[in-house]
Amino acid sequence: MSTTEKTTENAQLKDIISHAKEYGFVFPSSEIYDGLQAVYDYGQNGVELKNNLKTLWWKCMTQLHQNVVGIDAAIFMHPLTWKASGHIDSFNDPMIDNLDSKKRYRADVLLEDKAAEYEKAGDVSKAQALLKEMGRLLEAEDLKAVQQLIISENIKCPVSGTSNWTEVRQFNLMFSTQVGSVAEDSSTIYLRPETAQGIFVNFLNVQKSGRMKVPFGIAQIGKAFRNEIVARQFIFRMREFEQMEMQFFVRPGTEGEWYENWKAWRKNWHLALGVPTEKLRFHDHDKLAHYAKAAVDIEFEFPFGFKEVEGIHSRSDFDLTQHQNLSRKKQQYFDNDLNEDGKPYGNYVPYVVETSVGADRLFLMTLCNAYQEEEITEGDNTKTRTFLKFHPAIAPIKAAVFPLVKKDGLPEKAMQIFDDLKFDFKMIYEERDAIGKRYTRQDLIGTPFCIAVDYETLENDTVTVRERDTREQKRMHISELRQYIGDAVSFKRIFEKL
Ligand code: ATP
């Protein structure tokens, strides 16, 4: 990647970050104290967008699939959970420090960036060879060789520009804290680094209480915490974030088929949200996590390159078996369907296919994808219009109502429309400034419809409805508004594409 390209990409991300802050989407956490690295707060528009994305995911998983149900498990879990899952022993990232700049990096990320450079320069086979070699060394936990690879690839610290590297060390990403009122009886517990384990430990509770038959899935949305070594790229990598995970329990031997099914279904889901095909791709893992038999990422082309938004993992019976061993409670399912020999399949520990997407990364993808700048000419003037082209179903505000002027009964009429539609949609009423400015403000937060009340409205109950993407205005009767907006913003528009 050339320096100019890199600068344009960074500039794009910078524009998006400042837009997100200026228009109430994302603020740095505790900003008055200069913020806290890799922690962010969602503002008045951001929380609406994020809630819409979460609700959409939830409904797509638990409403469109009659064999997927949801739970909401606690963040704190018994410490043995993390022993069983392997997080205490191996939830590590390889880190490396540059001795001149004193900056810390993830060794795998440095190598991945190098591979991306080769790929961008057209040398795909060199890129693949490097990733393969990295995968092999990490798998073998040969950290000395990982350091050698960084040096032989001539990777330099972007801050100091030198390759004065320390050795590579493993760093556990879990945050820990104490429970118990006095120091003596306190014991260490962890803030969960993934939501998945809350699902595994409830597998039998849900299966029995819901009389669920394999194959079935359990979905969950919740906070997860990781002490990430490198915090960068805005909300792409946070220390406190939200995951939306689904564990799908299947009969052993059928996991390959289910893995392919969910892989295709989840990619389609992102397409249905309005992400163009060329901005999404699958990326098979070069290094499999300790639990995985097969794993693929769905990557989106962020301004900083193709990066993971969602992971699909075939986790075998690893987690349930580990919990069975540590808790000494059977995690088995009795399958009374008949096999080829006409006998019930009987007792087994189900295999699991997982889909795992970060709500915050999905949010960033949605924002990057929606951010549009277009040149518009009005008379002799050409200007740039910035607008957020969200799918109407996830837009934070569905419609804004404006009286053309602040007198002659127009505000009252506009308020009546607002009061009537607010039962159905998240709306805004605005009467300040010229109407052009009000349209601009709604474009900037991605409101799909603006309803203007003018003098004609008082005569015949019609209004103009301006569409965000085309800027076209249509005249329609007030009684048509509910259906017109409702059709466009309904989740059904997304469901029917799945
Ligand atoms: P990465 O390789 O980027 O660290 P990962 O492979 O460790 O991610 P998973 O453990 O598979 O990620 O987590 C599933 C999803 O959770 C990811 O696809 C991502 O969307 C989200 N996620 C993981 N870590 C973070 C984080 N630190 N900040 C925001 N989202 C995250």
Short mmCIF file of C-alpha atoms and ligand atoms in Angstrom, two decimals:
data_model
loop_
_atom_site.label_atom_id
_atom_site.label_comp_id
_atom_site.label_asym_id
_atom_site.label_seq_id
_atom_site.Cartn_x
_atom_site.Cartn_y
_atom_site.Cartn_z
CA MET A 1 0.00 0.00 0.00
CA SER A 2 1.45 3.37 -0.93
CA THR A 3 1.68 6.14 1.63
CA THR A 4 -0.88 8.23 -0.27
CA GLU A 5 -3.37 5.37 -0.27
CA LYS A 6 -2.80 4.82 3.42
CA THR A 7 -3.36 8.52 4.09
CA THR A 8 -6.65 8.57 2.12
CA GLU A 9 -7.87 5.52 4.00
CA ASN A 10 -6.95 7.03 7.33
CA ALA A 11 -8.63 10.26 6.27
CA GLN A 12 -11.81 8.35 5.48
CA LEU A 13 -11.83 6.71 8.89
CA LYS A 14 -11.07 10.05 10.52
CA ASP A 15 -14.07 11.62 8.75
CA ILE A 16 -16.29 8.81 9.96
CA ILE A 17 -15.00 9.08 13.54
CA SER A 18 -15.58 12.81 13.68
CA HIS A 19 -19.00 12.46 12.05
CA ALA A 20 -19.92 9.83 14.62
CA LYS A 21 -18.97 12.19 17.42
CA GLU A 22 -20.46 15.38 15.99
CA TYR A 23 -23.86 13.83 15.25
CA GLY A 24 -24.36 11.87 18.47
CA PHE A 25 -23.40 8.35 17.41
CA VAL A 26 -20.21 7.50 19.34
CA PHE A 27 -18.27 9.42 22.00
CA PRO A 28 -14.96 8.51 23.61
CA SER A 29 -15.65 7.16 27.11
CA SER A 30 -15.24 9.63 30.00
CA GLU A 31 -14.04 12.19 27.51
CA ILE A 32 -13.84 15.05 30.00
CA TYR A 33 -10.97 13.13 31.58
CA ASP A 34 -9.37 12.65 28.15
CA GLY A 35 -11.03 9.32 27.55
CA LEU A 36 -10.14 5.73 28.30
CA GLN A 37 -8.32 3.81 25.60
CA ALA A 38 -10.47 1.42 23.56
CA VAL A 39 -13.67 2.22 25.47
CA TYR A 40 -16.50 4.16 23.86
CA ASP A 41 -20.01 5.39 24.66
CA TYR A 42 -22.94 5.46 22.27
CA GLY A 43 -24.81 8.73 21.92
CA GLN A 44 -28.47 9.52 21.25
CA ASN A 45 -28.42 8.38 17.61
CA GLY A 46 -25.82 5.67 18.09
CA VAL A 47 -27.86 3.87 20.73
CA GLU A 48 -30.90 3.81 18.42
CA LEU A 49 -28.85 2.41 15.55
CA LYS A 50 -27.17 -0.17 17.76
CA ASN A 51 -30.47 -1.24 19.33
CA ASN A 52 -31.99 -1.62 15.86
CA LEU A 53 -29.08 -3.80 14.74
CA LYS A 54 -29.35 -5.93 17.86
CA THR A 55 -33.13 -6.31 17.57
CA LEU A 56 -32.79 -7.20 13.91
CA TRP A 57 -30.20 -9.88 14.67
CA TRP A 58 -32.29 -11.21 17.56
CA LYS A 59 -35.43 -11.49 15.48
CA CYS A 60 -33.61 -13.01 12.52
CA MET A 61 -32.13 -15.70 14.74
CA THR A 62 -34.96 -16.42 17.19
CA GLN A 63 -38.07 -15.48 15.22
CA LEU A 64 -37.22 -16.69 11.73
CA HIS A 65 -35.86 -20.00 13.03
CA GLN A 66 -38.36 -21.90 15.10
CA ASN A 67 -35.53 -24.07 16.51
CA VAL A 68 -33.44 -21.15 17.83
CA VAL A 69 -34.25 -19.65 21.24
CA GLY A 70 -32.55 -16.92 23.26
CA ILE A 71 -31.10 -16.52 26.75
CA ASP A 72 -29.50 -13.74 28.76
CA ALA A 73 -26.76 -15.14 31.00
CA ALA A 74 -24.79 -13.22 33.64
CA ILE A 75 -21.42 -11.63 32.87
CA PHE A 76 -19.82 -13.25 35.92
CA MET A 77 -19.54 -17.00 35.79
CA HIS A 78 -18.04 -19.67 38.03
CA PRO A 79 -14.23 -19.48 37.57
CA LEU A 80 -14.07 -23.13 36.51
CA THR A 81 -16.02 -22.15 33.39
CA TRP A 82 -12.89 -20.48 32.04
CA LYS A 83 -10.67 -23.36 33.04
CA ALA A 84 -12.97 -25.71 31.11
CA SER A 85 -13.21 -23.46 28.07
CA GLY A 86 -9.43 -23.16 27.85
CA HIS A 87 -9.41 -19.39 28.33
CA ILE A 88 -7.28 -19.45 31.47
CA ASP A 89 -4.59 -21.52 29.77
CA SER A 90 -4.67 -20.32 26.22
CA PHE A 91 -6.67 -17.15 25.62
CA ASN A 92 -3.49 -15.35 24.73
CA ASP A 93 -2.29 -13.00 22.07
CA PRO A 94 1.37 -12.92 21.07
CA MET A 95 2.73 -9.45 21.82
CA ILE A 96 5.93 -7.70 20.89
CA ASP A 97 7.34 -4.32 21.91
CA ASN A 98 9.45 -1.91 19.96
CA LEU A 99 12.33 -0.81 22.21
CA ASP A 100 12.68 2.62 20.61
CA SER A 101 9.08 3.80 20.53
CA LYS A 102 8.03 1.69 23.58
CA LYS A 103 4.90 0.80 21.59
CA ARG A 104 3.33 -2.61 21.96
CA TYR A 105 1.98 -4.62 19.03
CA ARG A 106 0.31 -7.91 18.35
CA ALA A 107 2.88 -10.02 16.54
CA ASP A 108 0.21 -11.72 14.39
CA VAL A 109 -1.29 -8.36 13.41
CA LEU A 110 2.12 -7.03 12.27
CA LEU A 111 2.51 -10.10 10.04
CA GLU A 112 -1.08 -9.89 8.77
CA ASP A 113 -0.53 -6.25 7.82
CA LYS A 114 2.62 -7.24 5.95
CA ALA A 115 0.68 -9.94 4.08
CA ALA A 116 -2.01 -7.38 3.21
CA GLU A 117 0.74 -5.16 1.75
CA TYR A 118 1.93 -8.02 -0.48
CA GLU A 119 -1.63 -8.70 -1.54
CA LYS A 120 -2.26 -5.07 -2.39
CA ALA A 121 0.90 -5.04 -4.45
CA GLY A 122 -0.48 -8.01 -6.42
CA ASP A 123 1.71 -10.71 -4.86
CA VAL A 124 -1.05 -12.95 -3.55
CA SER A 125 1.06 -16.09 -3.29
CA LYS A 126 3.68 -14.31 -1.17
CA ALA A 127 0.90 -13.03 1.09
CA GLN A 128 -0.58 -16.50 1.46
CA ALA A 129 2.79 -18.10 2.12
CA LEU A 130 3.48 -15.60 4.89
CA LEU A 131 0.11 -16.18 6.56
CA LYS A 132 0.56 -19.92 6.33
CA GLU A 133 3.99 -19.74 7.90
CA MET A 134 2.67 -17.49 10.66
CA GLY A 135 -0.21 -19.91 11.31
CA ARG A 136 2.21 -22.82 11.51
CA LEU A 137 4.54 -21.07 13.97
CA LEU A 138 1.72 -19.85 16.21
CA GLU A 139 0.13 -23.28 16.21
CA ALA A 140 3.47 -24.73 17.33
CA GLU A 141 3.81 -21.86 19.86
CA ASP A 142 7.27 -21.19 18.48
CA LEU A 143 7.44 -17.56 19.58
CA LYS A 144 11.15 -17.23 18.89
CA ALA A 145 10.50 -18.09 15.25
CA VAL A 146 7.61 -15.62 15.10
CA GLN A 147 10.02 -12.89 16.21
CA GLN A 148 12.54 -14.06 13.58
CA LEU A 149 9.83 -13.90 10.92
CA ILE A 150 9.01 -10.29 11.88
CA ILE A 151 12.69 -9.41 11.60
CA SER A 152 13.29 -11.28 8.35
CA GLU A 153 10.20 -9.65 6.80
CA ASN A 154 11.84 -6.34 7.68
CA ILE A 155 8.77 -5.14 9.59
CA LYS A 156 9.36 -1.78 11.20
CA CYS A 157 7.52 -0.01 13.99
CA PRO A 158 5.31 2.65 12.33
CA VAL A 159 6.17 5.09 15.14
CA SER A 160 9.95 4.76 15.50
CA GLY A 161 10.60 3.31 12.05
CA THR A 162 13.07 0.77 13.53
CA SER A 163 13.07 -3.00 13.89
CA ASN A 164 14.47 -2.97 17.40
CA TRP A 165 12.03 -5.61 18.67
CA THR A 166 11.76 -7.46 21.98
CA GLU A 167 11.03 -11.16 22.07
CA VAL A 168 7.43 -12.28 21.49
CA ARG A 169 5.49 -13.10 24.66
CA GLN A 170 2.02 -14.47 25.31
CA PHE A 171 -0.44 -12.14 27.03
CA ASN A 172 -3.73 -13.36 28.57
CA LEU A 173 -6.65 -11.18 27.51
CA MET A 174 -9.04 -11.83 30.39
CA PHE A 175 -9.84 -9.14 32.96
CA SER A 176 -10.07 -10.45 36.49
CA THR A 177 -11.58 -9.11 39.68
CA GLN A 178 -12.46 -10.34 43.17
CA VAL A 179 -15.73 -11.47 44.67
CA GLY A 180 -16.24 -11.57 48.42
CA SER A 181 -16.53 -8.81 50.98
CA VAL A 182 -13.22 -9.28 52.80
CA ALA A 183 -9.87 -9.99 51.24
CA GLU A 184 -9.53 -13.40 52.92
CA ASP A 185 -12.65 -14.95 51.45
CA SER A 186 -12.43 -13.28 48.10
CA SER A 187 -11.70 -15.30 45.05
CA THR A 188 -10.71 -14.39 41.56
CA ILE A 189 -13.42 -14.23 38.95
CA TYR A 190 -13.29 -13.03 35.37
CA LEU A 191 -15.25 -10.65 33.24
CA ARG A 192 -16.42 -12.96 30.46
CA PRO A 193 -14.28 -12.69 27.32
CA GLU A 194 -17.07 -14.19 25.19
CA THR A 195 -20.78 -14.79 25.65
CA ALA A 196 -20.63 -18.34 24.29
CA GLN A 197 -19.84 -20.04 27.62
CA GLY A 198 -23.06 -18.70 29.16
CA ILE A 199 -24.84 -20.66 26.45
CA PHE A 200 -22.85 -23.88 26.92
CA VAL A 201 -23.43 -24.06 30.66
CA ASN A 202 -27.17 -23.57 30.06
CA PHE A 203 -27.40 -26.12 27.26
CA LEU A 204 -29.29 -28.70 29.31
CA ASN A 205 -31.45 -26.13 31.12
CA VAL A 206 -32.75 -24.84 27.80
CA GLN A 207 -32.95 -28.25 26.16
CA LYS A 208 -35.01 -29.71 29.01
CA SER A 209 -37.18 -26.73 29.89
CA GLY A 210 -37.91 -26.00 26.22
CA ARG A 211 -38.13 -29.70 25.22
CA MET A 212 -35.74 -28.81 22.40
CA LYS A 213 -34.82 -31.42 19.85
CA VAL A 214 -31.34 -31.47 18.27
CA PRO A 215 -30.60 -29.68 15.98
CA PHE A 216 -31.41 -26.48 17.83
CA GLY A 217 -29.72 -23.20 18.64
CA ILE A 218 -29.36 -20.84 21.59
CA ALA A 219 -28.73 -17.17 20.91
CA GLN A 220 -27.46 -14.46 23.21
CA ILE A 221 -26.55 -10.78 23.06
CA GLY A 222 -24.30 -9.40 25.76
CA LYS A 223 -21.18 -7.62 26.89
CA ALA A 224 -17.76 -9.23 26.65
CA PHE A 225 -14.41 -7.92 27.88
CA ARG A 226 -10.89 -8.39 26.53
CA ASN A 227 -7.74 -6.66 27.60
CA GLU A 228 -6.70 -6.08 23.99
CA ILE A 229 -2.99 -5.37 23.55
CA VAL A 230 -3.45 -2.98 20.70
CA ALA A 231 -6.38 -0.69 20.86
CA ARG A 232 -6.89 1.03 17.57
CA GLN A 233 -9.26 1.65 14.71
CA PHE A 234 -12.01 3.23 16.77
CA ILE A 235 -14.75 0.79 17.82
CA PHE A 236 -13.26 -2.03 15.75
CA ARG A 237 -11.22 -3.27 18.70
CA MET A 238 -12.55 -2.38 22.12
CA ARG A 239 -11.83 -3.60 25.63
CA GLU A 240 -15.53 -3.65 26.50
CA PHE A 241 -17.80 -4.67 23.65
CA GLU A 242 -20.95 -6.55 22.80
CA GLN A 243 -21.28 -9.90 21.10
CA MET A 244 -24.23 -11.54 19.40
CA GLU A 245 -23.57 -15.26 19.44
CA MET A 246 -25.52 -18.36 18.56
CA GLN A 247 -24.50 -21.91 19.36
CA PHE A 248 -26.21 -24.47 17.19
CA PHE A 249 -26.22 -28.00 18.68
CA VAL A 250 -26.14 -30.78 16.13
CA ARG A 251 -25.81 -34.54 15.86
CA PRO A 252 -22.11 -35.53 15.47
CA GLY A 253 -21.34 -36.12 11.82
CA THR A 254 -23.75 -33.44 10.58
CA GLU A 255 -21.60 -30.48 11.66
CA GLY A 256 -20.01 -29.98 8.22
CA GLU A 257 -23.37 -29.48 6.58
CA TRP A 258 -24.59 -27.10 9.30
CA TYR A 259 -21.34 -25.15 9.14
CA GLU A 260 -21.87 -24.55 5.41
CA ASN A 261 -25.55 -23.65 5.98
CA TRP A 262 -24.85 -21.07 8.65
CA LYS A 263 -21.89 -19.66 6.75
CA ALA A 264 -24.09 -18.96 3.73
CA TRP A 265 -27.03 -17.74 5.80
CA ARG A 266 -24.99 -15.29 7.81
CA LYS A 267 -23.29 -13.83 4.74
CA ASN A 268 -26.71 -13.34 3.18
CA TRP A 269 -27.81 -11.55 6.31
CA HIS A 270 -25.13 -8.89 5.82
CA LEU A 271 -26.08 -8.57 2.15
CA ALA A 272 -29.76 -8.13 3.10
CA LEU A 273 -28.71 -5.23 5.31
CA GLY A 274 -27.45 -3.45 2.21
CA VAL A 275 -23.71 -4.26 2.20
CA PRO A 276 -22.54 -4.68 -1.44
CA THR A 277 -21.21 -8.13 -2.38
CA GLU A 278 -17.80 -6.81 -3.39
CA LYS A 279 -17.26 -5.41 0.12
CA LEU A 280 -17.75 -8.79 1.83
CA ARG A 281 -15.62 -11.88 1.65
CA PHE A 282 -14.94 -15.12 3.47
CA HIS A 283 -11.54 -15.68 5.00
CA ASP A 284 -10.59 -19.12 6.29
CA HIS A 285 -8.56 -19.05 9.49
CA ASP A 286 -4.85 -19.64 9.17
CA LYS A 287 -4.56 -20.49 12.83
CA LEU A 288 -7.44 -22.37 14.44
CA ALA A 289 -8.43 -21.47 18.00
CA HIS A 290 -7.93 -24.20 20.59
CA TYR A 291 -11.58 -25.30 20.29
CA ALA A 292 -12.11 -25.09 16.54
CA LYS A 293 -12.30 -27.80 13.88
CA ALA A 294 -13.07 -25.31 11.10
CA ALA A 295 -13.40 -21.56 11.20
CA VAL A 296 -14.12 -18.79 8.75
CA ASP A 297 -14.43 -15.04 9.10
CA ILE A 298 -16.88 -12.88 7.24
CA GLU A 299 -14.78 -9.83 6.40
CA PHE A 300 -15.91 -6.37 5.38
CA GLU A 301 -13.79 -3.87 3.52
CA PHE A 302 -13.33 -1.15 6.15
CA PRO A 303 -11.42 2.02 5.20
CA PHE A 304 -8.39 0.21 6.72
CA GLY A 305 -8.84 -2.94 4.61
CA PHE A 306 -10.76 -6.22 4.74
CA LYS A 307 -11.25 -7.18 8.41
CA GLU A 308 -13.36 -9.63 10.40
CA VAL A 309 -16.91 -8.70 11.35
CA GLU A 310 -18.20 -12.16 12.17
CA GLY A 311 -16.77 -15.59 12.84
CA ILE A 312 -18.40 -18.94 12.02
CA HIS A 313 -16.81 -21.80 13.94
CA SER A 314 -17.27 -25.52 14.01
CA ARG A 315 -16.45 -26.21 17.67
CA SER A 316 -17.04 -29.98 17.79
CA ASP A 317 -18.07 -31.25 21.26
CA PHE A 318 -15.06 -29.50 22.82
CA ASP A 319 -16.88 -27.11 25.16
CA LEU A 320 -19.65 -29.42 26.37
CA THR A 321 -17.19 -32.24 26.98
CA GLN A 322 -14.86 -29.93 28.90
CA HIS A 323 -17.76 -28.74 31.07
CA GLN A 324 -18.87 -32.33 31.57
CA ASN A 325 -15.38 -33.25 32.78
CA LEU A 326 -14.90 -30.32 35.13
CA SER A 327 -18.43 -30.12 36.55
CA ARG A 328 -18.87 -33.90 36.61
CA LYS A 329 -22.41 -33.33 35.27
CA LYS A 330 -23.36 -35.19 32.12
CA GLN A 331 -23.90 -32.90 29.16
CA GLN A 332 -25.61 -35.47 27.00
CA TYR A 333 -28.65 -35.52 24.83
CA PHE A 334 -30.82 -38.55 24.12
CA ASP A 335 -31.66 -38.65 20.43
CA ASN A 336 -34.62 -40.97 19.78
CA ASP A 337 -34.61 -40.48 16.02
CA LEU A 338 -33.78 -43.69 14.24
CA ASN A 339 -30.50 -44.27 12.45
CA GLU A 340 -29.96 -46.32 9.25
CA ASP A 341 -30.18 -49.55 11.26
CA GLY A 342 -33.58 -48.55 12.62
CA LYS A 343 -32.17 -47.95 16.12
CA PRO A 344 -32.30 -44.69 18.10
CA TYR A 345 -29.13 -42.59 17.84
CA GLY A 346 -29.15 -42.65 21.64
CA ASN A 347 -27.01 -40.61 24.00
CA TYR A 348 -24.30 -38.27 22.78
CA VAL A 349 -22.65 -34.92 23.50
CA PRO A 350 -23.83 -32.69 20.63
CA TYR A 351 -21.43 -30.95 18.27
CA VAL A 352 -21.65 -27.19 17.94
CA VAL A 353 -21.58 -24.72 15.09
CA GLU A 354 -21.24 -21.15 16.29
CA THR A 355 -22.00 -17.82 14.65
CA SER A 356 -20.42 -14.89 16.46
CA VAL A 357 -20.71 -11.26 15.44
CA GLY A 358 -19.67 -8.16 17.37
CA ALA A 359 -22.46 -5.59 17.71
CA ASP A 360 -19.91 -2.78 17.71
CA ARG A 361 -18.03 -4.02 14.63
CA LEU A 362 -21.35 -4.47 12.89
CA PHE A 363 -22.17 -0.90 13.89
CA LEU A 364 -18.87 0.34 12.44
CA MET A 365 -19.44 -1.62 9.24
CA THR A 366 -22.95 -0.15 8.95
CA LEU A 367 -21.65 3.36 9.51
CA CYS A 368 -18.78 3.01 7.01
CA ASN A 369 -21.12 1.50 4.44
CA ALA A 370 -23.75 4.20 4.94
CA TYR A 371 -21.40 7.19 4.85
CA GLN A 372 -21.91 8.95 1.50
CA GLU A 373 -20.56 12.13 0.02
CA GLU A 374 -22.10 13.32 -3.24
CA GLU A 375 -21.60 16.40 -5.36
CA ILE A 376 -24.81 18.29 -5.99
CA THR A 377 -25.32 21.26 -8.26
CA GLU A 378 -27.94 23.86 -7.54
CA GLY A 379 -27.87 26.68 -10.10
CA ASP A 380 -24.24 27.76 -10.36
CA ASN A 381 -23.31 26.21 -7.04
CA THR A 382 -21.75 22.82 -6.58
CA LYS A 383 -21.53 21.49 -3.07
CA THR A 384 -20.90 18.23 -1.29
CA ARG A 385 -23.83 16.61 0.43
CA THR A 386 -22.95 14.18 3.22
CA PHE A 387 -25.62 11.71 4.21
CA LEU A 388 -25.93 8.34 5.92
CA LYS A 389 -27.62 5.83 3.67
CA PHE A 390 -28.84 3.39 6.30
CA HIS A 391 -31.38 0.76 5.39
CA PRO A 392 -34.60 2.47 6.60
CA ALA A 393 -35.31 -0.48 8.92
CA ILE A 394 -32.22 0.28 11.03
CA ALA A 395 -32.08 4.09 10.71
CA PRO A 396 -32.04 5.70 14.18
CA ILE A 397 -34.90 8.08 13.32
CA LYS A 398 -37.53 6.98 10.82
CA ALA A 399 -39.08 10.34 9.94
CA ALA A 400 -38.85 14.03 10.82
CA VAL A 401 -41.82 16.41 10.72
CA PHE A 402 -41.27 20.08 9.84
CA PRO A 403 -43.70 22.98 9.69
CA LEU A 404 -42.56 25.17 6.77
CA VAL A 405 -42.79 28.26 9.01
CA LYS A 406 -43.26 28.81 12.72
CA LYS A 407 -46.69 30.51 12.44
CA ASP A 408 -50.23 30.45 11.02
CA GLY A 409 -51.12 27.12 12.64
CA LEU A 410 -48.43 25.11 10.76
CA PRO A 411 -46.56 24.03 13.92
CA GLU A 412 -49.81 22.78 15.48
CA LYS A 413 -50.69 20.82 12.36
CA ALA A 414 -47.17 19.34 12.17
CA MET A 415 -47.32 18.44 15.88
CA GLN A 416 -50.60 16.59 15.30
CA ILE A 417 -48.89 14.46 12.65
CA PHE A 418 -45.94 13.84 14.97
CA ASP A 419 -48.23 12.81 17.84
CA ASP A 420 -50.16 10.49 15.62
CA LEU A 421 -47.14 8.72 14.10
CA LYS A 422 -44.99 8.52 17.24
CA PHE A 423 -46.92 5.43 18.38
CA ASP A 424 -45.48 3.59 15.40
CA PHE A 425 -42.10 5.15 14.67
CA LYS A 426 -39.16 6.91 16.29
CA MET A 427 -39.76 10.46 15.04
CA ILE A 428 -38.34 13.96 15.34
CA TYR A 429 -40.22 17.27 15.30
CA GLU A 430 -38.16 20.31 14.20
CA GLU A 431 -39.11 23.92 13.60
CA ARG A 432 -35.79 25.76 13.99
CA ASP A 433 -33.87 27.26 11.03
CA ALA A 434 -34.67 27.28 7.32
CA ILE A 435 -36.17 24.08 5.98
CA GLY A 436 -33.07 23.37 3.82
CA LYS A 437 -30.92 23.27 6.95
CA ARG A 438 -33.38 20.94 8.62
CA TYR A 439 -33.17 18.54 5.66
CA THR A 440 -29.37 18.65 5.91
CA ARG A 441 -29.45 17.81 9.62
CA GLN A 442 -31.62 14.75 8.95
CA ASP A 443 -29.37 13.63 6.07
CA LEU A 444 -26.42 13.73 8.45
CA ILE A 445 -28.07 11.29 10.84
CA GLY A 446 -29.60 9.18 8.08
CA THR A 447 -33.35 9.85 8.55
CA PRO A 448 -35.02 8.28 5.51
CA PHE A 449 -38.10 10.57 5.37
CA CYS A 450 -38.82 14.24 6.06
CA ILE A 451 -42.43 15.36 6.16
CA ALA A 452 -43.05 19.05 5.48
CA VAL A 453 -46.27 20.79 6.48
CA ASP A 454 -47.10 23.89 4.40
CA TYR A 455 -50.08 26.14 3.69
CA GLU A 456 -51.59 23.58 1.31
CA THR A 457 -51.69 21.10 4.20
CA LEU A 458 -54.16 23.37 6.00
CA GLU A 459 -56.41 23.30 2.93
CA ASN A 460 -56.38 19.65 1.86
CA ASP A 461 -54.45 17.60 4.45
CA THR A 462 -51.59 16.78 2.10
CA VAL A 463 -47.86 17.04 2.96
CA THR A 464 -44.61 16.65 1.06
CA VAL A 465 -42.43 13.66 1.87
CA ARG A 466 -38.77 14.07 0.98
CA GLU A 467 -36.66 10.96 0.50
CA ARG A 468 -33.11 11.01 1.86
CA ASP A 469 -31.35 9.13 -0.93
CA THR A 470 -32.93 10.75 -3.99
CA ARG A 471 -33.93 14.10 -2.40
CA GLU A 472 -37.17 13.73 -4.33
CA GLN A 473 -40.35 15.09 -2.84
CA LYS A 474 -43.78 13.50 -3.19
CA ARG A 475 -47.09 14.97 -2.18
CA MET A 476 -49.37 12.66 -0.28
CA HIS A 477 -52.38 12.68 2.00
CA ILE A 478 -51.66 12.58 5.73
CA SER A 479 -53.71 9.40 6.01
CA GLU A 480 -51.23 7.60 3.72
CA LEU A 481 -48.14 8.36 5.83
CA ARG A 482 -48.37 5.49 8.28
CA GLN A 483 -48.50 2.84 5.58
CA TYR A 484 -45.93 4.56 3.35
CA ILE A 485 -43.30 4.90 6.07
CA GLY A 486 -44.28 1.64 7.76
CA ASP A 487 -43.69 -0.37 4.58
CA ALA A 488 -40.22 1.07 4.06
CA VAL A 489 -38.95 0.79 7.64
CA SER A 490 -40.37 -2.62 8.46
CA PHE A 491 -37.90 -5.38 9.37
CA LYS A 492 -39.94 -7.45 6.88
CA ARG A 493 -38.01 -5.74 4.06
CA ILE A 494 -34.90 -7.49 5.41
CA PHE A 495 -36.57 -10.75 6.50
CA GLU A 496 -37.96 -11.39 3.03
CA LYS A 497 -34.46 -11.34 1.53
CA LEU A 498 -33.28 -14.16 3.77
P1 ATP B 1 -9.88 -10.60 16.29
O1 ATP B 1 -9.10 -11.64 15.51
O2 ATP B 1 -10.25 -9.40 15.49
O3 ATP B 1 -9.29 -10.30 17.63
P2 ATP B 1 -11.44 -12.77 17.21
O4 ATP B 1 -11.26 -13.76 16.10
O5 ATP B 1 -10.69 -12.93 18.47
O6 ATP B 1 -11.27 -11.29 16.63
P3 ATP B 1 -13.89 -13.86 18.09
O7 ATP B 1 -13.36 -14.36 19.37
O8 ATP B 1 -14.20 -14.83 17.00
O9 ATP B 1 -12.97 -12.68 17.52
O10 ATP B 1 -15.16 -12.98 18.42
C1 ATP B 1 -16.30 -12.92 17.58
C2 ATP B 1 -16.63 -11.52 17.17
O11 ATP B 1 -16.62 -10.63 18.28
C3 ATP B 1 -15.65 -10.91 16.19
O12 ATP B 1 -15.96 -11.29 14.87
C4 ATP B 1 -15.85 -9.43 16.40
O13 ATP B 1 -16.96 -8.96 15.63
C5 ATP B 1 -16.20 -9.34 17.86
N1 ATP B 1 -15.03 -8.91 18.63
C6 ATP B 1 -14.03 -9.67 19.11
N2 ATP B 1 -13.13 -8.93 19.78
C7 ATP B 1 -13.59 -7.66 19.74
C8 ATP B 1 -13.11 -6.42 20.26
N3 ATP B 1 -12.00 -6.37 20.99
N4 ATP B 1 -13.83 -5.30 20.02
C9 ATP B 1 -14.97 -5.36 19.30
N5 ATP B 1 -15.47 -6.49 18.80
C10 ATP B 1 -14.80 -7.63 19.01
#
